[in-house]
mmCIF file of C-alpha atoms and ligand atoms in Angstrom:
data_model
loop_
_atom_site.group_PDB
_atom_site.id
_atom_site.type_symbol
_atom_site.label_atom_id
_atom_site.label_comp_id
_atom_site.label_asym_id
_atom_site.label_seq_id
_atom_site.Cartn_x
_atom_site.Cartn_y
_atom_site.Cartn_z
ATOM 1 C CA MET A 708 10.636 -3.777 16.069
ATOM 2 C CA SER A 709 13.412 -1.386 16.190
ATOM 3 C CA ASN A 710 16.552 -0.443 17.935
ATOM 4 C CA PRO A 711 16.006 2.492 20.307
ATOM 5 C CA THR A 712 19.361 4.060 19.438
ATOM 6 C CA PRO A 713 19.157 6.920 16.920
ATOM 7 C CA ALA A 714 21.007 5.879 13.791
ATOM 8 C CA LEU A 715 21.735 9.376 12.513
ATOM 9 C CA ALA A 716 25.179 9.544 14.040
ATOM 10 C CA ALA A 717 26.063 5.846 14.105
ATOM 11 C CA SER A 718 28.904 4.707 11.886
ATOM 12 C CA PRO A 719 28.079 1.638 9.784
ATOM 13 C CA THR A 720 29.352 -1.817 10.748
ATOM 14 C CA PRO A 721 30.884 -4.142 8.109
ATOM 15 C CA SER A 722 27.635 -6.084 7.685
ATOM 16 C CA VAL A 723 25.705 -2.839 7.238
ATOM 17 C CA LEU A 724 28.240 -1.666 4.650
ATOM 18 C CA ALA A 725 27.900 -4.965 2.793
ATOM 19 C CA ALA A 726 24.115 -4.674 2.841
ATOM 20 C CA GLN A 727 24.334 -1.089 1.591
ATOM 21 C CA HIS A 728 26.571 -2.159 -1.270
ATOM 22 C CA ARG A 729 24.274 -5.039 -2.187
ATOM 23 C CA SER A 730 21.248 -2.751 -2.027
ATOM 24 C CA VAL A 731 22.702 -0.563 -4.762
ATOM 25 C CA GLU A 732 22.966 -3.630 -7.021
ATOM 26 C CA LEU A 733 19.465 -4.717 -6.111
ATOM 27 C CA GLU A 734 18.076 -1.282 -6.970
ATOM 28 C CA GLU A 735 19.587 -1.611 -10.441
ATOM 29 C CA GLN A 736 17.965 -5.015 -10.894
ATOM 30 C CA ILE A 737 14.631 -3.689 -9.656
ATOM 31 C CA ALA A 738 14.794 -0.930 -12.243
ATOM 32 C CA SER A 739 15.511 -3.355 -15.103
ATOM 33 C CA THR A 740 13.524 -6.462 -14.048
ATOM 34 C CA PRO A 741 10.998 -5.610 -11.335
ATOM 35 C CA GLY A 742 8.964 -8.743 -12.085
ATOM 36 C CA ARG A 743 11.726 -10.896 -10.568
ATOM 37 C CA PHE A 744 11.051 -9.522 -7.139
ATOM 38 C CA ARG A 745 8.485 -10.114 -4.486
ATOM 39 C CA VAL A 746 8.594 -7.946 -1.391
ATOM 40 C CA LEU A 747 7.213 -8.786 2.017
ATOM 41 C CA THR A 748 7.178 -6.140 4.672
ATOM 42 C CA GLY A 749 4.890 -5.031 7.446
ATOM 43 C CA ASP A 750 4.150 -3.372 10.724
ATOM 44 C CA ARG A 751 2.761 -4.273 14.080
ATOM 45 C CA PRO A 752 -0.552 -2.416 14.531
ATOM 46 C CA THR A 753 0.246 -0.494 17.701
ATOM 47 C CA GLY A 754 -1.135 2.816 16.435
ATOM 48 C CA PRO A 755 -1.319 5.046 13.376
ATOM 49 C CA LEU A 756 1.892 5.396 11.352
ATOM 50 C CA HIS A 757 3.987 8.553 11.583
ATOM 51 C CA LEU A 758 6.443 10.577 9.522
ATOM 52 C CA GLY A 759 9.323 8.309 10.525
ATOM 53 C CA HIS A 760 7.463 5.303 9.107
ATOM 54 C CA TYR A 761 6.508 7.253 6.042
ATOM 55 C CA PHE A 762 10.003 8.276 5.014
ATOM 56 C CA GLY A 763 11.637 5.180 6.499
ATOM 57 C CA THR A 764 9.472 2.519 4.887
ATOM 58 C CA LEU A 765 6.041 3.464 3.614
ATOM 59 C CA ALA A 766 7.149 5.743 0.771
ATOM 60 C CA ASN A 767 9.654 3.066 -0.206
ATOM 61 C CA ARG A 768 6.910 0.433 -0.423
ATOM 62 C CA VAL A 769 4.888 2.724 -2.661
ATOM 63 C CA ARG A 770 7.944 3.313 -4.831
ATOM 64 C CA LEU A 771 8.675 -0.427 -5.170
ATOM 65 C CA GLN A 772 5.084 -1.198 -6.101
ATOM 66 C CA ALA A 773 5.041 1.610 -8.649
ATOM 67 C CA ALA A 774 8.256 0.200 -10.124
ATOM 68 C CA GLY A 775 6.432 -3.080 -10.788
ATOM 69 C CA VAL A 776 7.497 -5.200 -7.797
ATOM 70 C CA GLU A 777 4.847 -7.419 -6.225
ATOM 71 C CA VAL A 778 4.218 -6.333 -2.637
ATOM 72 C CA PHE A 779 2.880 -8.243 0.383
ATOM 73 C CA VAL A 780 2.162 -6.257 3.552
ATOM 74 C CA VAL A 781 1.607 -8.115 6.820
ATOM 75 C CA ILE A 782 -0.245 -6.257 9.532
ATOM 76 C CA ALA A 783 1.313 -8.259 12.328
ATOM 77 C CA ASP A 784 -1.495 -8.154 14.893
ATOM 78 C CA TYR A 785 -0.456 -11.311 16.766
ATOM 79 C CA GLN A 786 2.976 -9.767 17.265
ATOM 80 C CA VAL A 787 1.693 -6.721 19.151
ATOM 81 C CA ILE A 788 2.017 -8.636 22.419
ATOM 82 C CA THR A 789 5.684 -9.434 21.782
ATOM 83 C CA ASP A 790 6.871 -6.588 23.959
ATOM 84 C CA ARG A 791 3.796 -5.374 25.813
ATOM 85 C CA ASP A 792 1.213 -6.826 28.136
ATOM 86 C CA VAL A 793 -1.923 -5.502 26.495
ATOM 87 C CA ALA A 794 -2.889 -5.735 22.852
ATOM 88 C CA GLY A 795 -4.750 -2.404 23.005
ATOM 89 C CA ASP A 796 -7.264 -1.511 20.308
ATOM 90 C CA VAL A 797 -5.873 -3.942 17.747
ATOM 91 C CA ARG A 798 -8.879 -3.801 15.463
ATOM 92 C CA GLY A 799 -8.810 0.002 15.393
ATOM 93 C CA ASN A 800 -5.061 0.047 14.863
ATOM 94 C CA VAL A 801 -5.267 -2.436 11.979
ATOM 95 C CA ARG A 802 -7.649 0.005 10.350
ATOM 96 C CA GLU A 803 -5.288 2.940 10.943
ATOM 97 C CA VAL A 804 -2.323 1.094 9.433
ATOM 98 C CA LEU A 805 -4.414 0.036 6.450
ATOM 99 C CA LEU A 806 -5.617 3.624 5.938
ATOM 100 C CA ASP A 807 -2.034 4.905 6.111
ATOM 101 C CA HIS A 808 -0.990 2.489 3.347
ATOM 102 C CA LEU A 809 -3.866 3.377 1.058
ATOM 103 C CA ALA A 810 -3.413 7.089 1.703
ATOM 104 C CA ALA A 811 0.299 6.832 0.940
ATOM 105 C CA GLY A 812 -0.495 5.325 -2.446
ATOM 106 C CA ILE A 813 -0.289 1.546 -2.069
ATOM 107 C CA VAL A 814 -2.680 0.018 -4.595
ATOM 108 C CA PRO A 815 -4.278 -3.023 -2.965
ATOM 109 C CA ARG A 816 -5.497 -6.176 -4.574
ATOM 110 C CA THR A 817 -9.266 -6.181 -4.405
ATOM 111 C CA GLY A 818 -11.585 -8.944 -5.552
ATOM 112 C CA THR A 819 -10.292 -12.486 -5.731
ATOM 113 C CA GLY A 820 -8.508 -14.643 -8.222
ATOM 114 C CA THR A 821 -6.353 -11.852 -9.611
ATOM 115 C CA GLY A 822 -2.614 -11.893 -9.736
ATOM 116 C CA THR A 823 0.053 -14.456 -9.996
ATOM 117 C CA GLY A 824 -1.414 -17.588 -8.485
ATOM 118 C CA THR A 825 -0.365 -19.370 -5.358
ATOM 119 C CA GLY A 826 3.210 -20.289 -6.139
ATOM 120 C CA THR A 827 6.100 -19.129 -4.004
ATOM 121 C CA ARG A 828 7.811 -17.359 -6.902
ATOM 122 C CA PRO A 829 7.038 -13.874 -8.129
ATOM 123 C CA GLY A 830 5.093 -13.869 -11.325
ATOM 124 C CA PRO A 831 4.888 -11.371 -14.141
ATOM 125 C CA GLY A 832 2.531 -8.452 -14.130
ATOM 126 C CA GLY A 833 1.678 -6.178 -11.270
ATOM 127 C CA PRO A 834 -1.212 -7.351 -9.135
ATOM 128 C CA GLY A 835 -2.365 -5.071 -6.358
ATOM 129 C CA ALA A 836 -0.585 -5.388 -3.036
ATOM 130 C CA THR A 837 -1.685 -8.215 -0.754
ATOM 131 C CA ILE A 838 -2.435 -6.558 2.586
ATOM 132 C CA PHE A 839 -3.398 -9.058 5.284
ATOM 133 C CA THR A 840 -3.466 -9.569 9.026
ATOM 134 C CA HIS A 841 -1.273 -12.215 10.631
ATOM 135 C CA SER A 842 -4.174 -13.590 12.688
ATOM 136 C CA SER A 843 -6.190 -14.311 9.525
ATOM 137 C CA VAL A 844 -3.573 -16.702 8.167
ATOM 138 C CA PRO A 845 -3.337 -19.718 10.493
ATOM 139 C CA ALA A 846 -0.774 -21.499 8.303
ATOM 140 C CA LEU A 847 1.760 -18.834 9.296
ATOM 141 C CA ASN A 848 1.743 -20.140 12.833
ATOM 142 C CA GLN A 849 1.954 -23.746 11.656
ATOM 143 C CA LEU A 850 5.090 -22.938 9.687
ATOM 144 C CA LEU A 851 6.606 -21.714 12.923
ATOM 145 C CA LEU A 852 6.885 -25.245 14.299
ATOM 146 C CA PRO A 853 9.274 -26.738 11.726
ATOM 147 C CA PHE A 854 11.121 -23.412 11.530
ATOM 148 C CA LEU A 855 11.733 -23.452 15.292
ATOM 149 C CA SER A 856 13.574 -26.733 14.860
ATOM 150 C CA LEU A 857 16.129 -24.954 12.705
ATOM 151 C CA VAL A 858 17.416 -22.385 15.198
ATOM 152 C CA THR A 859 19.109 -22.751 18.553
ATOM 153 C CA VAL A 860 18.160 -20.914 21.713
ATOM 154 C CA ALA A 861 21.696 -19.503 21.872
ATOM 155 C CA GLU A 862 21.305 -17.982 18.394
ATOM 156 C CA LEU A 863 18.047 -16.354 19.364
ATOM 157 C CA GLN A 864 19.527 -15.051 22.606
ATOM 158 C CA ARG A 865 22.382 -13.485 20.665
ATOM 159 C CA ASN A 866 20.081 -11.587 18.289
ATOM 160 C CA PRO A 867 20.846 -7.904 19.012
ATOM 161 C CA THR A 868 17.355 -6.700 18.192
ATOM 162 C CA VAL A 869 15.783 -9.249 20.518
ATOM 163 C CA LYS A 870 18.211 -8.148 23.215
ATOM 164 C CA ALA A 871 17.480 -4.455 22.654
ATOM 165 C CA GLU A 872 13.733 -5.028 22.667
ATOM 166 C CA ALA A 873 13.923 -7.107 25.840
ATOM 167 C CA ALA A 874 15.827 -4.288 27.541
ATOM 168 C CA ALA A 875 13.441 -1.598 26.258
ATOM 169 C CA SER A 876 10.423 -3.638 27.276
ATOM 170 C CA ALA A 877 11.838 -4.222 30.773
ATOM 171 C CA ALA A 878 12.590 -0.493 31.102
ATOM 172 C CA ARG A 879 8.954 0.315 30.277
ATOM 173 C CA GLY A 880 7.877 -2.197 32.906
ATOM 174 C CA GLY A 881 6.436 -4.429 30.171
ATOM 175 C CA ALA A 882 8.266 -7.681 30.667
ATOM 176 C CA GLY A 883 8.876 -6.400 34.195
ATOM 177 C CA GLY A 884 10.580 -8.822 36.488
ATOM 178 C CA ARG A 885 9.334 -11.784 34.507
ATOM 179 C CA GLY A 886 12.189 -11.805 32.028
ATOM 180 C CA MET A 887 12.062 -12.439 28.303
ATOM 181 C CA SER A 888 8.944 -14.181 27.017
ATOM 182 C CA GLY A 889 9.046 -17.130 24.653
ATOM 183 C CA LEU A 890 7.281 -14.992 22.088
ATOM 184 C CA LEU A 891 9.913 -12.269 22.166
ATOM 185 C CA LEU A 892 12.733 -14.807 22.046
ATOM 186 C CA THR A 893 11.209 -16.449 18.981
ATOM 187 C CA TYR A 894 10.235 -13.183 17.275
ATOM 188 C CA PRO A 895 12.817 -13.562 14.494
ATOM 189 C CA VAL A 896 11.296 -16.955 13.655
ATOM 190 C CA HIS A 897 7.841 -15.403 13.354
ATOM 191 C CA GLN A 898 9.295 -12.912 10.949
ATOM 192 C CA ALA A 899 10.893 -15.768 9.020
ATOM 193 C CA ALA A 900 7.464 -17.378 8.618
ATOM 194 C CA ASP A 901 5.987 -14.042 7.484
ATOM 195 C CA ILE A 902 8.675 -13.684 4.851
ATOM 196 C CA LEU A 903 9.162 -17.267 3.655
ATOM 197 C CA PHE A 904 5.502 -18.240 3.370
ATOM 198 C CA CYS A 905 5.095 -16.159 0.235
ATOM 199 C CA GLY A 906 8.528 -16.758 -1.228
ATOM 200 C CA ALA A 907 9.474 -13.115 -0.823
ATOM 201 C CA ASN A 908 13.000 -12.561 -2.103
ATOM 202 C CA LEU A 909 13.340 -8.940 -1.054
ATOM 203 C CA VAL A 910 12.732 -7.391 2.355
ATOM 204 C CA PRO A 911 13.076 -3.616 2.691
ATOM 205 C CA VAL A 912 14.488 -3.036 6.145
ATOM 206 C CA GLY A 913 16.191 -0.567 8.401
ATOM 207 C CA GLN A 914 19.640 -1.394 9.709
ATOM 208 C CA ASP A 915 18.296 -2.674 13.007
ATOM 209 C CA GLN A 916 16.337 -5.383 11.203
ATOM 210 C CA LEU A 917 19.359 -6.971 9.523
ATOM 211 C CA PRO A 918 19.880 -9.581 12.292
ATOM 212 C CA HIS A 919 16.269 -10.724 11.897
ATOM 213 C CA LEU A 920 16.768 -11.182 8.212
ATOM 214 C CA GLU A 921 19.892 -13.233 8.866
ATOM 215 C CA THR A 922 17.757 -15.593 10.934
ATOM 216 C CA THR A 923 15.283 -15.869 8.064
ATOM 217 C CA ARG A 924 18.103 -16.667 5.656
ATOM 218 C CA SER A 925 19.524 -19.329 7.980
ATOM 219 C CA ILE A 926 16.124 -20.950 8.337
ATOM 220 C CA ALA A 927 15.611 -21.061 4.565
ATOM 221 C CA ARG A 928 19.089 -22.508 4.002
ATOM 222 C CA ARG A 929 18.856 -25.077 6.785
ATOM 223 C CA PHE A 930 15.383 -26.183 5.750
ATOM 224 C CA ASN A 931 16.663 -26.908 2.260
ATOM 225 C CA GLU A 932 19.786 -28.682 3.519
ATOM 226 C CA ARG A 933 18.310 -30.643 6.387
ATOM 227 C CA TYR A 934 14.843 -31.551 5.204
ATOM 228 C CA ALA A 935 14.912 -31.225 1.414
ATOM 229 C CA ALA A 936 18.275 -32.833 0.543
ATOM 230 C CA GLY A 937 19.553 -29.532 -0.818
ATOM 231 C CA HIS A 938 16.542 -28.937 -3.040
ATOM 232 C CA GLU A 939 15.576 -25.255 -2.904
ATOM 233 C CA VAL A 940 12.198 -25.172 -1.203
ATOM 234 C CA PHE A 941 12.881 -21.699 0.175
ATOM 235 C CA ALA A 942 14.971 -19.012 -1.480
ATOM 236 C CA GLU A 943 17.097 -16.864 0.819
ATOM 237 C CA PRO A 944 15.569 -13.395 0.814
ATOM 238 C CA GLU A 945 17.781 -10.342 0.599
ATOM 239 C CA ALA A 946 17.674 -7.118 2.558
ATOM 240 C CA LEU A 947 17.023 -3.906 0.705
ATOM 241 C CA LEU A 948 18.318 -1.202 2.999
ATOM 242 C CA SER A 949 16.195 1.881 3.194
ATOM 243 C CA PRO A 950 18.266 4.851 2.004
ATOM 244 C CA VAL A 951 16.706 7.144 4.594
ATOM 245 C CA PRO A 952 18.117 7.463 8.118
ATOM 246 C CA LEU A 953 15.845 7.378 11.116
ATOM 247 C CA LEU A 954 14.020 10.591 11.937
ATOM 248 C CA LEU A 955 14.080 11.895 15.468
ATOM 249 C CA GLY A 956 10.903 12.688 17.354
ATOM 250 C CA THR A 957 9.994 16.031 18.864
ATOM 251 C CA ASP A 958 11.946 15.196 22.052
ATOM 252 C CA GLY A 959 15.162 14.362 20.221
ATOM 253 C CA ALA A 960 14.813 10.592 20.731
ATOM 254 C CA LYS A 961 13.961 8.227 17.874
ATOM 255 C CA MET A 962 10.469 8.926 16.554
ATOM 256 C CA SER A 963 8.177 6.229 17.871
ATOM 257 C CA LYS A 964 4.508 5.699 18.521
ATOM 258 C CA SER A 965 5.046 4.663 22.114
ATOM 259 C CA ALA A 966 7.371 7.564 22.991
ATOM 260 C CA GLY A 967 4.636 10.138 22.281
ATOM 261 C CA ASN A 968 7.070 12.196 20.176
ATOM 262 C CA ALA A 969 5.753 11.382 16.712
ATOM 263 C CA ILE A 970 3.960 13.355 14.029
ATOM 264 C CA ALA A 971 1.246 10.991 12.844
ATOM 265 C CA LEU A 972 0.391 10.991 9.154
ATOM 266 C CA ARG A 973 -3.237 11.478 10.083
ATOM 267 C CA ALA A 974 -2.523 14.519 12.291
ATOM 268 C CA GLY A 975 -4.194 17.762 11.183
ATOM 269 C CA GLU A 976 -2.234 20.787 9.960
ATOM 270 C CA ASP A 977 -2.643 22.705 13.221
ATOM 271 C CA GLU A 978 -1.623 19.709 15.283
ATOM 272 C CA THR A 979 1.413 19.260 13.025
ATOM 273 C CA ALA A 980 2.360 22.910 13.537
ATOM 274 C CA ARG A 981 1.962 22.567 17.292
ATOM 275 C CA LEU A 982 4.080 19.400 17.433
ATOM 276 C CA ILE A 983 6.863 20.929 15.372
ATOM 277 C CA ARG A 984 6.786 24.108 17.501
ATOM 278 C CA SER A 985 7.306 21.940 20.576
ATOM 279 C CA ALA A 986 10.242 20.068 19.043
ATOM 280 C CA ARG A 987 13.539 20.240 20.851
ATOM 281 C CA THR A 988 16.303 22.227 19.106
ATOM 282 C CA ASP A 989 19.366 24.024 20.418
ATOM 283 C CA ALA A 990 20.311 27.614 21.292
ATOM 284 C CA GLN A 991 22.380 28.506 18.205
ATOM 285 C CA ARG A 992 20.711 31.059 15.930
ATOM 286 C CA ARG A 993 22.617 30.012 12.853
ATOM 287 C CA ILE A 994 21.030 26.884 11.389
ATOM 288 C CA THR A 995 23.454 24.271 10.029
ATOM 289 C CA TYR A 996 23.131 20.651 8.965
ATOM 290 C CA ASP A 997 25.357 18.743 11.374
ATOM 291 C CA PRO A 998 23.809 15.378 12.304
ATOM 292 C CA VAL A 999 26.616 14.461 14.714
ATOM 293 C CA HIS A 1000 26.694 17.630 16.821
ATOM 294 C CA ARG A 1001 23.204 18.999 16.223
ATOM 295 C CA PRO A 1002 20.979 15.911 15.859
ATOM 296 C CA GLU A 1003 17.655 17.633 16.606
ATOM 297 C CA VAL A 1004 18.143 20.573 14.244
ATOM 298 C CA SER A 1005 19.503 18.225 11.583
ATOM 299 C CA SER A 1006 16.575 15.838 11.860
ATOM 300 C CA LEU A 1007 14.166 18.745 11.348
ATOM 301 C CA LEU A 1008 16.157 19.874 8.317
ATOM 302 C CA LEU A 1009 16.150 16.338 6.970
ATOM 303 C CA THR A 1010 12.386 16.078 7.449
ATOM 304 C CA ALA A 1011 11.797 19.268 5.463
ATOM 305 C CA ALA A 1012 14.317 18.214 2.820
ATOM 306 C CA LEU A 1013 12.571 14.860 2.325
ATOM 307 C CA CYS A 1014 9.245 16.673 1.949
ATOM 308 C CA THR A 1015 10.488 19.219 -0.554
ATOM 309 C CA GLY A 1016 12.989 17.082 -2.460
ATOM 310 C CA THR A 1017 15.905 19.384 -1.679
ATOM 311 C CA SER A 1018 19.019 18.844 0.424
ATOM 312 C CA PRO A 1019 19.136 19.562 4.154
ATOM 313 C CA GLU A 1020 22.248 21.680 3.570
ATOM 314 C CA ALA A 1021 20.411 23.935 1.106
ATOM 315 C CA LEU A 1022 17.527 24.334 3.542
ATOM 316 C CA ALA A 1023 19.954 25.240 6.325
ATOM 317 C CA GLU A 1024 21.367 27.961 4.074
ATOM 318 C CA GLU A 1025 17.873 29.200 3.408
ATOM 319 C CA VAL A 1026 16.964 29.477 7.095
ATOM 320 C CA GLY A 1027 20.373 30.975 7.833
ATOM 321 C CA ASP A 1028 20.224 33.065 11.006
ATOM 322 C CA GLY A 1029 16.502 32.498 11.404
ATOM 323 C CA GLY A 1030 17.066 30.297 14.448
ATOM 324 C CA ALA A 1031 14.698 27.627 15.701
ATOM 325 C CA VAL A 1032 11.619 29.735 14.942
ATOM 326 C CA GLY A 1033 12.583 30.218 11.298
ATOM 327 C CA LEU A 1034 13.531 26.580 10.969
ATOM 328 C CA LYS A 1035 10.264 25.339 12.417
ATOM 329 C CA ALA A 1036 8.218 27.575 10.117
ATOM 330 C CA VAL A 1037 9.983 26.049 7.098
ATOM 331 C CA VAL A 1038 9.546 22.501 8.411
ATOM 332 C CA THR A 1039 5.863 22.963 9.227
ATOM 333 C CA GLU A 1040 5.132 24.366 5.792
ATOM 334 C CA ALA A 1041 7.077 21.564 4.093
ATOM 335 C CA VAL A 1042 5.410 18.757 6.062
ATOM 336 C CA ASN A 1043 1.870 20.077 5.714
ATOM 337 C CA GLU A 1044 2.342 20.796 2.029
ATOM 338 C CA HIS A 1045 3.763 17.335 1.322
ATOM 339 C CA LEU A 1046 1.144 15.472 3.337
ATOM 340 C CA ARG A 1047 -1.861 17.448 2.077
ATOM 341 C CA PRO A 1048 -2.838 15.051 -0.752
ATOM 342 C CA LEU A 1049 -2.100 12.029 1.413
ATOM 343 C CA ARG A 1050 -4.303 13.361 4.178
ATOM 344 C CA ALA A 1051 -7.106 14.146 1.746
ATOM 345 C CA ARG A 1052 -6.999 10.576 0.417
ATOM 346 C CA ARG A 1053 -6.911 9.275 3.973
ATOM 347 C CA ARG A 1054 -10.148 11.124 4.795
ATOM 348 C CA GLU A 1055 -11.823 9.684 1.699
ATOM 349 C CA PHE A 1056 -10.820 6.114 2.542
ATOM 350 C CA ALA A 1057 -11.825 6.609 6.166
ATOM 351 C CA ASP A 1058 -15.395 7.099 4.940
ATOM 352 C CA ALA A 1059 -15.283 3.958 2.817
ATOM 353 C CA ASP A 1060 -15.701 1.147 5.327
ATOM 354 C CA ASP A 1061 -16.932 -1.362 2.754
ATOM 355 C CA HIS A 1062 -13.860 -0.760 0.649
ATOM 356 C CA LEU A 1063 -11.542 -1.218 3.639
ATOM 357 C CA ARG A 1064 -13.246 -4.478 4.529
ATOM 358 C CA ALA A 1065 -12.993 -5.667 0.929
ATOM 359 C CA VAL A 1066 -9.277 -4.838 0.750
ATOM 360 C CA LEU A 1067 -8.509 -6.872 3.870
ATOM 361 C CA ALA A 1068 -10.776 -9.720 2.797
ATOM 362 C CA ALA A 1069 -9.028 -9.969 -0.573
ATOM 363 C CA GLY A 1070 -5.592 -9.754 1.040
ATOM 364 C CA ASP A 1071 -6.432 -12.356 3.675
ATOM 365 C CA GLU A 1072 -7.860 -14.712 1.083
ATOM 366 C CA HIS A 1073 -4.835 -14.503 -1.176
ATOM 367 C CA ALA A 1074 -2.356 -14.756 1.700
ATOM 368 C CA ASN A 1075 -4.194 -17.861 2.943
ATOM 369 C CA ALA A 1076 -4.064 -19.499 -0.464
ATOM 370 C CA VAL A 1077 -0.328 -18.849 -0.736
ATOM 371 C CA ALA A 1078 0.376 -19.904 2.863
ATOM 372 C CA ASP A 1079 -1.661 -23.130 2.562
ATOM 373 C CA HIS A 1080 0.288 -24.003 -0.550
ATOM 374 C CA THR A 1081 3.606 -23.404 1.211
ATOM 375 C CA LEU A 1082 2.528 -25.378 4.268
ATOM 376 C CA ALA A 1083 1.499 -28.299 2.049
ATOM 377 C CA THR A 1084 4.940 -28.223 0.412
ATOM 378 C CA VAL A 1085 6.612 -28.180 3.829
ATOM 379 C CA GLN A 1086 4.538 -31.100 5.084
ATOM 380 C CA GLU A 1087 5.235 -33.033 1.911
ATOM 381 C CA THR A 1088 8.957 -32.333 2.263
ATOM 382 C CA LEU A 1089 8.816 -33.623 5.827
ATOM 383 C CA GLY A 1090 7.045 -36.743 4.566
ATOM 384 C CA MET A 1091 3.799 -36.024 6.369
ATOM 385 C CA THR A 1092 1.408 -36.252 3.465
ATOM 386 C CA GLY A 1093 0.831 -38.297 0.356
HETATM 387 N N1 LIG B 1039 8.828 -6.348 12.870
HETATM 388 C C1 LIG B 1039 7.984 -5.413 12.231
HETATM 389 C C2 LIG B 1039 7.568 -4.352 13.261
HETATM 390 O O1 LIG B 1039 7.972 -4.410 14.374
HETATM 391 C C3 LIG B 1039 6.735 -6.032 11.633
HETATM 392 C C4 LIG B 1039 6.960 -7.278 10.849
HETATM 393 C C5 LIG B 1039 6.397 -8.471 11.106
HETATM 394 C C6 LIG B 1039 7.792 -7.463 9.695
HETATM 395 N N2 LIG B 1039 6.801 -9.411 10.222
HETATM 396 C C7 LIG B 1039 7.662 -8.830 9.345
HETATM 397 C C8 LIG B 1039 8.625 -6.630 8.947
HETATM 398 C C9 LIG B 1039 8.378 -9.363 8.263
HETATM 399 C C10 LIG B 1039 9.346 -7.167 7.877
HETATM 400 C C11 LIG B 1039 9.221 -8.527 7.538
HETATM 401 O O2 LIG B 1039 6.804 -3.474 12.968
#
């Protein structure tokens, strides 16, 4: 879940600066020893992924996998109802999210028995990514119980992302007059289970997710201290901050599925052109890159720059006095050009239902094996077995 405030113009807090600094070091380690890392990341299946997801997280996941890091992707279906009253077409949305990953270039584990076993440490070699749905891995929810014992209600109530989501949900009429649900309050603990079950030591996140990761780290640390006499059952995972700022949607607010302002990866070229034509800009003819004073124009420039691998400043120069019309022509061309191969792959996978089923089955099976192993270790540590 994400903070509704656009991050383009926000100045970084000390903890964000620290995480940025650490991320530079982590990138160096990833480049030299990718086999030391296991990534867990994921999305709630509330609809198809869009350009903001792509440049914010999806492309980064593809990059990490290609660098040799083992990747787990949770499609967090149970967590859809955290901030809304209806689950919607969860099955269809799981499929869309899976298609977006495959189209973007994630190589999934298929078949069974491949990879690095069921331990909670990354192993050598590069197995395909484990893509699984939360609801298919019951042990995840069993881990929640001991983990809940390790956080206080006050800590959860202080979590800024939980607070922001509660406010956003109330504003949409979701949580309405009922107040915060137990599920929303405990959301950071769910994420902790998602991350810790597979011994992930690296979580690529946006700035707004840092508080969640802090909760995960506290839970790992406290579990070791309180229940395992200091023995390291869980490693504290680290945040890898995405280098890309949030993209704005066509209405100038943060791009989001629910705001109806997003350019979906699966959108056609004409639809993409239409959406970009409708995007909010400003009245100045001269196009400049100025994220603080001209957030909408700058976000469009950034989008095109990310697609073409140039700088937003250079693109602004290129458009010059072309105004919004010239800018939008450049952006449309850049987006459609960049997404063309992705969209072609997406259409191929969309016709391969058996393959999609096999990918999820293999991911679910592996995630279950890993999660059952972790749960057994937890129960043993708590003296419940043996
Ligand atoms: N919170 C993410 C979202 O709202 C999805 C998610 C669930 C996740 N569990 C996670 C992300 C663990 C990172 C790590 O889409």
